PDB file of C-alpha atoms in Angstrom:
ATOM      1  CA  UNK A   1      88.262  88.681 100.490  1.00  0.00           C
ATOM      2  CA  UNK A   2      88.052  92.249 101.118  1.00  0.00           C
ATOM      3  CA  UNK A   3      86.787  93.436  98.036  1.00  0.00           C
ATOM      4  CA  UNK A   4      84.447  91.163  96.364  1.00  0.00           C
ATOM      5  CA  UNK A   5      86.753  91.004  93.098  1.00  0.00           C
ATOM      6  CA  UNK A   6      86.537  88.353  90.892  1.00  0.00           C
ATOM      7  CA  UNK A   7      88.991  85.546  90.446  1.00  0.00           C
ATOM      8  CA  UNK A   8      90.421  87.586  87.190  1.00  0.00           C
ATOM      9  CA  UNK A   9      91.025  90.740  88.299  1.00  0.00           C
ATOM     10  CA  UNK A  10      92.496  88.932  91.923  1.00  0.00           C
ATOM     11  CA  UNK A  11      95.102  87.026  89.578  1.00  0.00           C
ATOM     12  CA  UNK A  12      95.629  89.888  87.568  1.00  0.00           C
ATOM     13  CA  UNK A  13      96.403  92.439  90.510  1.00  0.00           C
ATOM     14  CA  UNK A  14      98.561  89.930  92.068  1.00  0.00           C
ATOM     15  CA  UNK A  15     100.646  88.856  88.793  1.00  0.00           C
ATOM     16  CA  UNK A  16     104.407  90.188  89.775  1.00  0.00           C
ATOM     17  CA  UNK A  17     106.772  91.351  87.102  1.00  0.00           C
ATOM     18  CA  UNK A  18     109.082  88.913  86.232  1.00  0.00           C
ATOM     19  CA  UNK A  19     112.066  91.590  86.958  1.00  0.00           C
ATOM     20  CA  UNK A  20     110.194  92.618  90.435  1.00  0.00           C
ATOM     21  CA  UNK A  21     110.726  89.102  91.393  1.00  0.00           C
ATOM     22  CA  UNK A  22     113.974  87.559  90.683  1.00  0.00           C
ATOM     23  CA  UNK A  23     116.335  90.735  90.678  1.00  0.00           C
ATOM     24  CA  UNK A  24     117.693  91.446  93.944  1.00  0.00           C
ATOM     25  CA  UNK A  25     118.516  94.935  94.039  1.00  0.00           C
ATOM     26  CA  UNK A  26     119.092  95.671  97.378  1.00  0.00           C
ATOM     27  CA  UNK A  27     122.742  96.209  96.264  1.00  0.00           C
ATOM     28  CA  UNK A  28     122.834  96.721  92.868  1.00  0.00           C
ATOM     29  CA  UNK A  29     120.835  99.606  90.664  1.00  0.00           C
ATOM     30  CA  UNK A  30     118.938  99.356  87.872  1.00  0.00           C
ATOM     31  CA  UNK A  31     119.838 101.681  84.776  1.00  0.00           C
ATOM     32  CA  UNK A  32     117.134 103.711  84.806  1.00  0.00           C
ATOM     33  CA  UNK A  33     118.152 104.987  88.271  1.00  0.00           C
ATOM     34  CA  UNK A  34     121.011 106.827  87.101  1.00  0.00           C
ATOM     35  CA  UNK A  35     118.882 109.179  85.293  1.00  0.00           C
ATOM     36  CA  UNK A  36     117.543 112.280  87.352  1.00  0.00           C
ATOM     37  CA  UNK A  37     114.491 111.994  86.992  1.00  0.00           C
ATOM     38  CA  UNK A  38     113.905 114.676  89.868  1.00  0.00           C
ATOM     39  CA  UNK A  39     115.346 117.161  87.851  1.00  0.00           C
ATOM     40  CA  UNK A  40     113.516 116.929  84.295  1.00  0.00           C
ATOM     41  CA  UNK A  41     110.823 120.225  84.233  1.00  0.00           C
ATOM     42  CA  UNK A  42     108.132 117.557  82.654  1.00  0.00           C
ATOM     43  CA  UNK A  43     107.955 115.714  85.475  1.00  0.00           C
ATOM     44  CA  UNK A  44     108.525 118.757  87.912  1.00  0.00           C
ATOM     45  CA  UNK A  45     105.795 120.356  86.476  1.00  0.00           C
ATOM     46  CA  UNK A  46     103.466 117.322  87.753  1.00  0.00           C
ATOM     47  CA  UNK A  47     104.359 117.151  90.863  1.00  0.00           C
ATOM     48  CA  UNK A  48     103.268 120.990  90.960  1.00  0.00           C
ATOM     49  CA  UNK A  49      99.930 119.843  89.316  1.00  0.00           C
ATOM     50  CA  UNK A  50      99.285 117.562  92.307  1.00  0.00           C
ATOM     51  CA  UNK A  51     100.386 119.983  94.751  1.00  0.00           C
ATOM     52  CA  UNK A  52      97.418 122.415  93.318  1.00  0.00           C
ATOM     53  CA  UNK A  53      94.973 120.234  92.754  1.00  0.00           C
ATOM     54  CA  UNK A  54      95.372 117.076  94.722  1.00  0.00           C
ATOM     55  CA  UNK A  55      93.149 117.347  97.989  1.00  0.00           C
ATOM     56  CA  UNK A  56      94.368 115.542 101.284  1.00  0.00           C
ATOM     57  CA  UNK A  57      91.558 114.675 103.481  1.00  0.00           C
ATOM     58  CA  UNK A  58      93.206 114.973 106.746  1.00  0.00           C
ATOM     59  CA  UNK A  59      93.135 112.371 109.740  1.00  0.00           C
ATOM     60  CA  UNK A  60      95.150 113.940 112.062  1.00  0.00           C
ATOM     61  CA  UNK A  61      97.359 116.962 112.582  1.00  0.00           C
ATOM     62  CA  UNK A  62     101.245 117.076 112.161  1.00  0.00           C
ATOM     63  CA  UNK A  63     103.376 117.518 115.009  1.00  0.00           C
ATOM     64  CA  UNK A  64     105.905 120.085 115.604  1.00  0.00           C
ATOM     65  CA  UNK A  65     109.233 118.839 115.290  1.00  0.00           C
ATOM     66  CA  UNK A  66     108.793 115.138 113.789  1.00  0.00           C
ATOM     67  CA  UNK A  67     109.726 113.608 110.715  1.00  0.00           C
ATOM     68  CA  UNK A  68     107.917 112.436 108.035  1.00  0.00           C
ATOM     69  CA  UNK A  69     107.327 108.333 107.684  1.00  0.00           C
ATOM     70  CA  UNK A  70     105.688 107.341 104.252  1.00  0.00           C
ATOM     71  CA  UNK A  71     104.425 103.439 103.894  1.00  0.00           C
ATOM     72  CA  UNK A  72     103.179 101.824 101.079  1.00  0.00           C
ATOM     73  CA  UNK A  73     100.853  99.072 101.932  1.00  0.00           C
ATOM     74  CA  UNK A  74     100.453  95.974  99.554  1.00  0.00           C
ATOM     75  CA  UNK A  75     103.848  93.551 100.002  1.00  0.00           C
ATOM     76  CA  UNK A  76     105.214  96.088 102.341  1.00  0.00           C
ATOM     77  CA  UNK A  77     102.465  96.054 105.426  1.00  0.00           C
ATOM     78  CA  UNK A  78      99.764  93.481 104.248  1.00  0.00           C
ATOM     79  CA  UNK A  79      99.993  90.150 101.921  1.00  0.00           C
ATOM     80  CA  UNK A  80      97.471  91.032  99.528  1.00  0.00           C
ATOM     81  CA  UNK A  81      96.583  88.042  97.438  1.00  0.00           C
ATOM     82  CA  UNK A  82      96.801  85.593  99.923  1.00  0.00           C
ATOM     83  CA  UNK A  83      93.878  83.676 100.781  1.00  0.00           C
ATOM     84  CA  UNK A  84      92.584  83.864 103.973  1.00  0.00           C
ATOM     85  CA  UNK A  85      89.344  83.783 106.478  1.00  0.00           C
ATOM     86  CA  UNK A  86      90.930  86.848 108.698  1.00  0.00           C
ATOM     87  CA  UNK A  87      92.556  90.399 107.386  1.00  0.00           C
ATOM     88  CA  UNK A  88      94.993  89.539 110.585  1.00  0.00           C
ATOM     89  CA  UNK A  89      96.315  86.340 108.976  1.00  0.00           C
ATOM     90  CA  UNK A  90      98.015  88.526 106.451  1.00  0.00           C
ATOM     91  CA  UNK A  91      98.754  91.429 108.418  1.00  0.00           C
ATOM     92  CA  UNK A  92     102.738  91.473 108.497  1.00  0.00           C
ATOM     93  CA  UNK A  93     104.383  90.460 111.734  1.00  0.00           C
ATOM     94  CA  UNK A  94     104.660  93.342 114.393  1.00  0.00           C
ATOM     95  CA  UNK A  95     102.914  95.908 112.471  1.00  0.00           C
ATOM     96  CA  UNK A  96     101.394  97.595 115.442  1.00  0.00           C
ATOM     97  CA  UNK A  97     104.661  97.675 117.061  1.00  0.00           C
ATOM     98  CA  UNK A  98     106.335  98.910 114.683  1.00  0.00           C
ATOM     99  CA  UNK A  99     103.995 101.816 114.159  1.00  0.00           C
ATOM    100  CA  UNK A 100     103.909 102.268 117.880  1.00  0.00           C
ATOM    101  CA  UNK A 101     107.592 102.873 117.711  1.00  0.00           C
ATOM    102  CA  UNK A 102     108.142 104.588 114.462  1.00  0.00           C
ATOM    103  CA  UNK A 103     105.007 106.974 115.813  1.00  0.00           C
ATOM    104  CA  UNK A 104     107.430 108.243 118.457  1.00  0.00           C
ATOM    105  CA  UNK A 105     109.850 110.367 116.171  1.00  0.00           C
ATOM    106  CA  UNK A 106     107.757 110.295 113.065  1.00  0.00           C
ATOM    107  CA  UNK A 107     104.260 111.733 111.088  1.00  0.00           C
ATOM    108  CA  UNK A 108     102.968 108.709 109.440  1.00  0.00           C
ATOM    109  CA  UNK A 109     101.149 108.952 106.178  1.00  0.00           C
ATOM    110  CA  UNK A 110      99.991 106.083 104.256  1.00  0.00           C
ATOM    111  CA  UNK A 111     100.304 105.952 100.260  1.00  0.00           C
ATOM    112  CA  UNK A 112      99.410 103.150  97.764  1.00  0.00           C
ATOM    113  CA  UNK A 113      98.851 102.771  94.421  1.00  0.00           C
ATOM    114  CA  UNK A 114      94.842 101.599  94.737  1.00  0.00           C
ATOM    115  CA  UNK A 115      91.703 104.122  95.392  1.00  0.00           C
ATOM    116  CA  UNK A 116      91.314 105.827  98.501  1.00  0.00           C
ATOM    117  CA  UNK A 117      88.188 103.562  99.369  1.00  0.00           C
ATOM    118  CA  UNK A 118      89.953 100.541  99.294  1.00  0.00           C
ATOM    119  CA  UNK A 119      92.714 102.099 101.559  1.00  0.00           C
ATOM    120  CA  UNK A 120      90.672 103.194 104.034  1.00  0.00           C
ATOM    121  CA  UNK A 121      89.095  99.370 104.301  1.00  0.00           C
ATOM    122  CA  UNK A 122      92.110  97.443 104.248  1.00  0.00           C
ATOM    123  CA  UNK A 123      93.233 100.388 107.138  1.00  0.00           C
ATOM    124  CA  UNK A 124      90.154  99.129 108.963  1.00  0.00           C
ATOM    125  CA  UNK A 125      90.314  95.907 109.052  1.00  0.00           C
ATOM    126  CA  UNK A 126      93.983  95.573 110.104  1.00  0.00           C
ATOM    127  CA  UNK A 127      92.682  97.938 113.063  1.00  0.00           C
ATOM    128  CA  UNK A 128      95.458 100.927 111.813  1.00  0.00           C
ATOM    129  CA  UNK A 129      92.639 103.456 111.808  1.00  0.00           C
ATOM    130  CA  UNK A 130      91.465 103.024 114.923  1.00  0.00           C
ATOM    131  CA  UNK A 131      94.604 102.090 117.185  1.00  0.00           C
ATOM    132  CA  UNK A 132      95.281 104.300 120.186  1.00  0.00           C
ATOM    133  CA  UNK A 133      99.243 104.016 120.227  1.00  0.00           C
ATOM    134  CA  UNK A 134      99.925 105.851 116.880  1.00  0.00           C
ATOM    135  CA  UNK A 135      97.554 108.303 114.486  1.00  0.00           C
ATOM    136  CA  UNK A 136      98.050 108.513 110.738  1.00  0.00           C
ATOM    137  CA  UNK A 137      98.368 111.867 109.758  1.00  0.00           C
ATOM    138  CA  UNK A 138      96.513 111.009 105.848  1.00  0.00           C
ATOM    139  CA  UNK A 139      96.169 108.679 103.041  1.00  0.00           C
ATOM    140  CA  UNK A 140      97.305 109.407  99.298  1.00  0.00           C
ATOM    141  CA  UNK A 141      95.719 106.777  96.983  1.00  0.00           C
ATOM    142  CA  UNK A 142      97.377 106.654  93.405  1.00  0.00           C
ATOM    143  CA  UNK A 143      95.547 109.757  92.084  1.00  0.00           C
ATOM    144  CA  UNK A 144      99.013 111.160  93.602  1.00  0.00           C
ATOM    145  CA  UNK A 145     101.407 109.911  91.784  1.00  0.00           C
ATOM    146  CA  UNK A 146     102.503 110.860  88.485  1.00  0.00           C
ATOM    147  CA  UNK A 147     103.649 108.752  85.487  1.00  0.00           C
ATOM    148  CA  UNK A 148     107.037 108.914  84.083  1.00  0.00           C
ATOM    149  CA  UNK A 149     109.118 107.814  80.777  1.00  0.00           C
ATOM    150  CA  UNK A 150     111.941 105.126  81.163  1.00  0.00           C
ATOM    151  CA  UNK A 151     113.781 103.643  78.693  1.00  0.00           C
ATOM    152  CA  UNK A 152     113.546  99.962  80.336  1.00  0.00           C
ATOM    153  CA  UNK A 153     110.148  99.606  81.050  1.00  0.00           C
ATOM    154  CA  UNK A 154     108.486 102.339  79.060  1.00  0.00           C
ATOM    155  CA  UNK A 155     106.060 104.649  81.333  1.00  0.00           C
ATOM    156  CA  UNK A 156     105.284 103.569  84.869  1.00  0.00           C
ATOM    157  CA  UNK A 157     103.604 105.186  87.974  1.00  0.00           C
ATOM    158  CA  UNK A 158     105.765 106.577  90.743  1.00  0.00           C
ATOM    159  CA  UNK A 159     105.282 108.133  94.367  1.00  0.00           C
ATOM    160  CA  UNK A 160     106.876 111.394  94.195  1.00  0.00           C
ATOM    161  CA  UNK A 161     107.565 113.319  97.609  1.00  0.00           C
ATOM    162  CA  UNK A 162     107.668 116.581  96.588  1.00  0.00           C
ATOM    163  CA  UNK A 163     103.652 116.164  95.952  1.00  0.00           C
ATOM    164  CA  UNK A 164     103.743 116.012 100.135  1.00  0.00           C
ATOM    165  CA  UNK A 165     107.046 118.555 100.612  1.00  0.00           C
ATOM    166  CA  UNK A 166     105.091 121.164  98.215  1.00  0.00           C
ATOM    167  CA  UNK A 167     101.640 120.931 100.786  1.00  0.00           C
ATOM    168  CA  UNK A 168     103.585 120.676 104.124  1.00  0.00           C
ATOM    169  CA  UNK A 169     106.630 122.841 104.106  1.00  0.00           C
ATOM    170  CA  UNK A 170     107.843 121.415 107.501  1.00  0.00           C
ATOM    171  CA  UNK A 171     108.905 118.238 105.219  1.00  0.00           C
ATOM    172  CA  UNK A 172     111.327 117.761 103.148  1.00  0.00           C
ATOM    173  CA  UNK A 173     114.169 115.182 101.711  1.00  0.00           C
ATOM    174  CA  UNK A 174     116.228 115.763 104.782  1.00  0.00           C
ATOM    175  CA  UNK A 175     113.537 114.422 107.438  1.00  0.00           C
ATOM    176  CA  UNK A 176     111.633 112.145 105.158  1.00  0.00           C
ATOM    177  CA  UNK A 177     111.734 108.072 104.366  1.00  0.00           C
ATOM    178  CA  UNK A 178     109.481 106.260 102.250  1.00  0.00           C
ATOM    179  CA  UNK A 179     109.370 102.445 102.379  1.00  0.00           C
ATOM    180  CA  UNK A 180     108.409 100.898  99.393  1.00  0.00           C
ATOM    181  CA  UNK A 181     108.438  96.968  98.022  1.00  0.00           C
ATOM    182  CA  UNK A 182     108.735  98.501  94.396  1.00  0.00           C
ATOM    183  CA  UNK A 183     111.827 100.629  94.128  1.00  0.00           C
ATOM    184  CA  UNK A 184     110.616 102.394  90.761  1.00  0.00           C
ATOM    185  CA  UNK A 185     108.750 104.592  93.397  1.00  0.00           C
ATOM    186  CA  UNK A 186     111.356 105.980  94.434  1.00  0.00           C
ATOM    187  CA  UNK A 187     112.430 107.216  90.926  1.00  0.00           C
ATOM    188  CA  UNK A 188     111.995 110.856  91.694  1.00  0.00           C
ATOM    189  CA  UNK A 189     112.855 110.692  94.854  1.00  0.00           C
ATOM    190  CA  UNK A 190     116.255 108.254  94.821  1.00  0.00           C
ATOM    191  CA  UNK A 191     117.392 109.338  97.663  1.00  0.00           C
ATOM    192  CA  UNK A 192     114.564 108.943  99.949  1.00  0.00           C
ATOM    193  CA  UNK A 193     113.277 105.169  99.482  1.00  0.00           C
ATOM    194  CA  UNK A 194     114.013 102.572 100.984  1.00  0.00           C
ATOM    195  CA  UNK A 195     113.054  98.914  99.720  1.00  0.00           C
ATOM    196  CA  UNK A 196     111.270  97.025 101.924  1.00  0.00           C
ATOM    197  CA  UNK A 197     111.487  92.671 101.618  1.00  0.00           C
ATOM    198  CA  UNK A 198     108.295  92.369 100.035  1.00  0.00           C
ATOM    199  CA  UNK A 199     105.745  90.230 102.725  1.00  0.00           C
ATOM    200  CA  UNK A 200     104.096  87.388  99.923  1.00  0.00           C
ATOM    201  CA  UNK A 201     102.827  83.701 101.150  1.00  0.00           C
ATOM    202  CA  UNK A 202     101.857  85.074 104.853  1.00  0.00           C
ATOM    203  CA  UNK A 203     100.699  82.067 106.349  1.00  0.00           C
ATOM    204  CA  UNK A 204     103.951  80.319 105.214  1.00  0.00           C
ATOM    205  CA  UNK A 205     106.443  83.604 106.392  1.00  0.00           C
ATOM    206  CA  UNK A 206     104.585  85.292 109.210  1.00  0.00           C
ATOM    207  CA  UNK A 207     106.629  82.835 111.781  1.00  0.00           C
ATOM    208  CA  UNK A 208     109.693  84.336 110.955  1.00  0.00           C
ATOM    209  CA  UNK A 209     109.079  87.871 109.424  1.00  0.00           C
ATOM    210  CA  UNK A 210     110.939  90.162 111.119  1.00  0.00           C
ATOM    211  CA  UNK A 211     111.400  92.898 108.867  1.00  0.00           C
ATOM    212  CA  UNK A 212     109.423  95.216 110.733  1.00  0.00           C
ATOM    213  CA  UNK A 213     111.466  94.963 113.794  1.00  0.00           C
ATOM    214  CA  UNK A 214     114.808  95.518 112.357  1.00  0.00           C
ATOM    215  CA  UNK A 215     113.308  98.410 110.432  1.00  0.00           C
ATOM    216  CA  UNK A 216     111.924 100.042 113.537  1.00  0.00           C
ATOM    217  CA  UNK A 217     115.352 100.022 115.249  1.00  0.00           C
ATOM    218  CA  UNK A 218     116.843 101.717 112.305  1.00  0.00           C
ATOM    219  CA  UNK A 219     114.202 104.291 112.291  1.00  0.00           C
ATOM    220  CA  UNK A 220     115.048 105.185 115.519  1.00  0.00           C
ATOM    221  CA  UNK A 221     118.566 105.371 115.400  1.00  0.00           C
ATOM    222  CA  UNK A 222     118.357 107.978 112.213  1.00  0.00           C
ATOM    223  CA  UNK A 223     115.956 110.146 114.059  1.00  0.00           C
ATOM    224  CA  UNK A 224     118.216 110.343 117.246  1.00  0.00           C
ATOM    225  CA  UNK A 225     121.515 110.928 115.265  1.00  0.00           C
ATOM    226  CA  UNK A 226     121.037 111.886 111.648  1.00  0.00           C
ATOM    227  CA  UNK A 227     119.824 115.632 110.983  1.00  0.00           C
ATOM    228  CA  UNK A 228     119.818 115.044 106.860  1.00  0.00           C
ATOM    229  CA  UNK A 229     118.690 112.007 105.619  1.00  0.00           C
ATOM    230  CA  UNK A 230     119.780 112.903 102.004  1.00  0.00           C
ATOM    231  CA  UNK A 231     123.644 111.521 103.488  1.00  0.00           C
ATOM    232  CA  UNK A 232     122.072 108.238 104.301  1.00  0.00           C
ATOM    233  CA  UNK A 233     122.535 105.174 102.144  1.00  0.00           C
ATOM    234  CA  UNK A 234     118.836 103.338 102.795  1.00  0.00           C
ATOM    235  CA  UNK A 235     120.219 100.149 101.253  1.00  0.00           C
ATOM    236  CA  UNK A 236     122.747  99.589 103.455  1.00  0.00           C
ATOM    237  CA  UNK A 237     119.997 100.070 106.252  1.00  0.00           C
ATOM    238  CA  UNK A 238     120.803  97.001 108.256  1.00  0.00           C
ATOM    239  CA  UNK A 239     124.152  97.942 108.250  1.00  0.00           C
ATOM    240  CA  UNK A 240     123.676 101.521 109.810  1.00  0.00           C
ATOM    241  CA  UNK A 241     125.873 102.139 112.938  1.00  0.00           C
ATOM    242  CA  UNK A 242     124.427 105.401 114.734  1.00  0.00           C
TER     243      UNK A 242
END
């Protein structure tokens, strides 16, 4: 709808892997977690090529004192290959709330695995750009991320923080979170994803989504009583207890 792509390349951007799908690992880890990926020099050394050469177009300024807030934006804000007449119809439930609140104690930057011009539309049309209650700080678009070796699903594209820590030294693991519906993202940066319930079928789940509202309660409660968030468990998220 947004876009102009045609049927193919719609059904072939919104094919899910099979093991994306069906395994619930909100509890469990996959193999290829184990491995420290944040420690191997090849993919280090990455990370400090996008740090030189990667340029940030910035929206707004950081604030003094905040935390950093990273959102991916396919399955985790916006139900991308749903059909539909209106960008709102597959907006996920509370989204402007949610970045109302989470705008409070938090920088916001936006970071999905697309181009930057199709960020900046899909931005626009679900009126995030141009809200008065919250500002996003910038967008990364996938020339960001780096790609990395695993034995389980050969190479695949991650979102690696340090790209952000290494340009804005007032971030860092201990005040960031990244929310994510793919939790290979968080590969070289385990300890900062969480996993968002992916938002698919929007006219048939945007009744009772609430995910957005539980997840704005928790990211409140870290920011008032949690000064490292490398000692939080994200998974157990609904479970957290300030």
């Amino acid at each position: 709808m947004m876009m102009g792509s045609i049927e193919a390349d719609i059904q072939e951007a919104c094919t899910v892997p099979e093991e994306e799908d069906v395994i619930d690992d909100f509890e469990t880890s996959h193999p290829f977690e184990q491995q420290s990926y944040d420690k191997q020099e090849v993919y280090l050394s990455k990370v400090q090529k996008r740090i030189r050469d990667y340029k940030i177009e910035m929206r707004n300024e950081p604030r003094e004192g905040k935390k950093l807030l990273v959102l991916d934006i396919d399955y985790t804000l916006f139900d991308h290959c749903s059909a539909a007449e209106q960008a709102s119809e597959l907006m996920r439930p509370f989204l402007h709330e949610f970045l109302t609140s989470a705008y409070q104690d938090y920088d916001i930057v936006i970071w999905s695995a697309t181009g930057m011009r199709w960020i900046e539309e899909k931005m626009r049309l679900l009126g995030v750009s141009t809200n008065d209650n919250y500002k996003i700080i910038f967008y990364l678009d996938s020339s960001a991320m780096i790609s990395i070796y695993t034995e389980n699903r050969g190479v695949v594209d991650v979102k690696p923080l340090g790209v952000i820590w290494g340009k804005f030294e007032q971030y860092s693991a201990k005040n960031t979170i990244m929310f994510d519906d793919i939790r290979h993202n968080f590969l070289m940066n385990p300890k900062s994803g969480l996993r968002i319930r992916p938002f698919r079928q929007a006219h048939l789940n945007r009744q009772t989504d609430r995910e957005l509202l539980k997840l704005a309660v928790y990211l409140k409660n870290i920011a008032e009583n949690c000064d490292d968030f490398t000692k939080l468990n994200h998974r157990k998220w609904e479970h957290y207890k300030p």
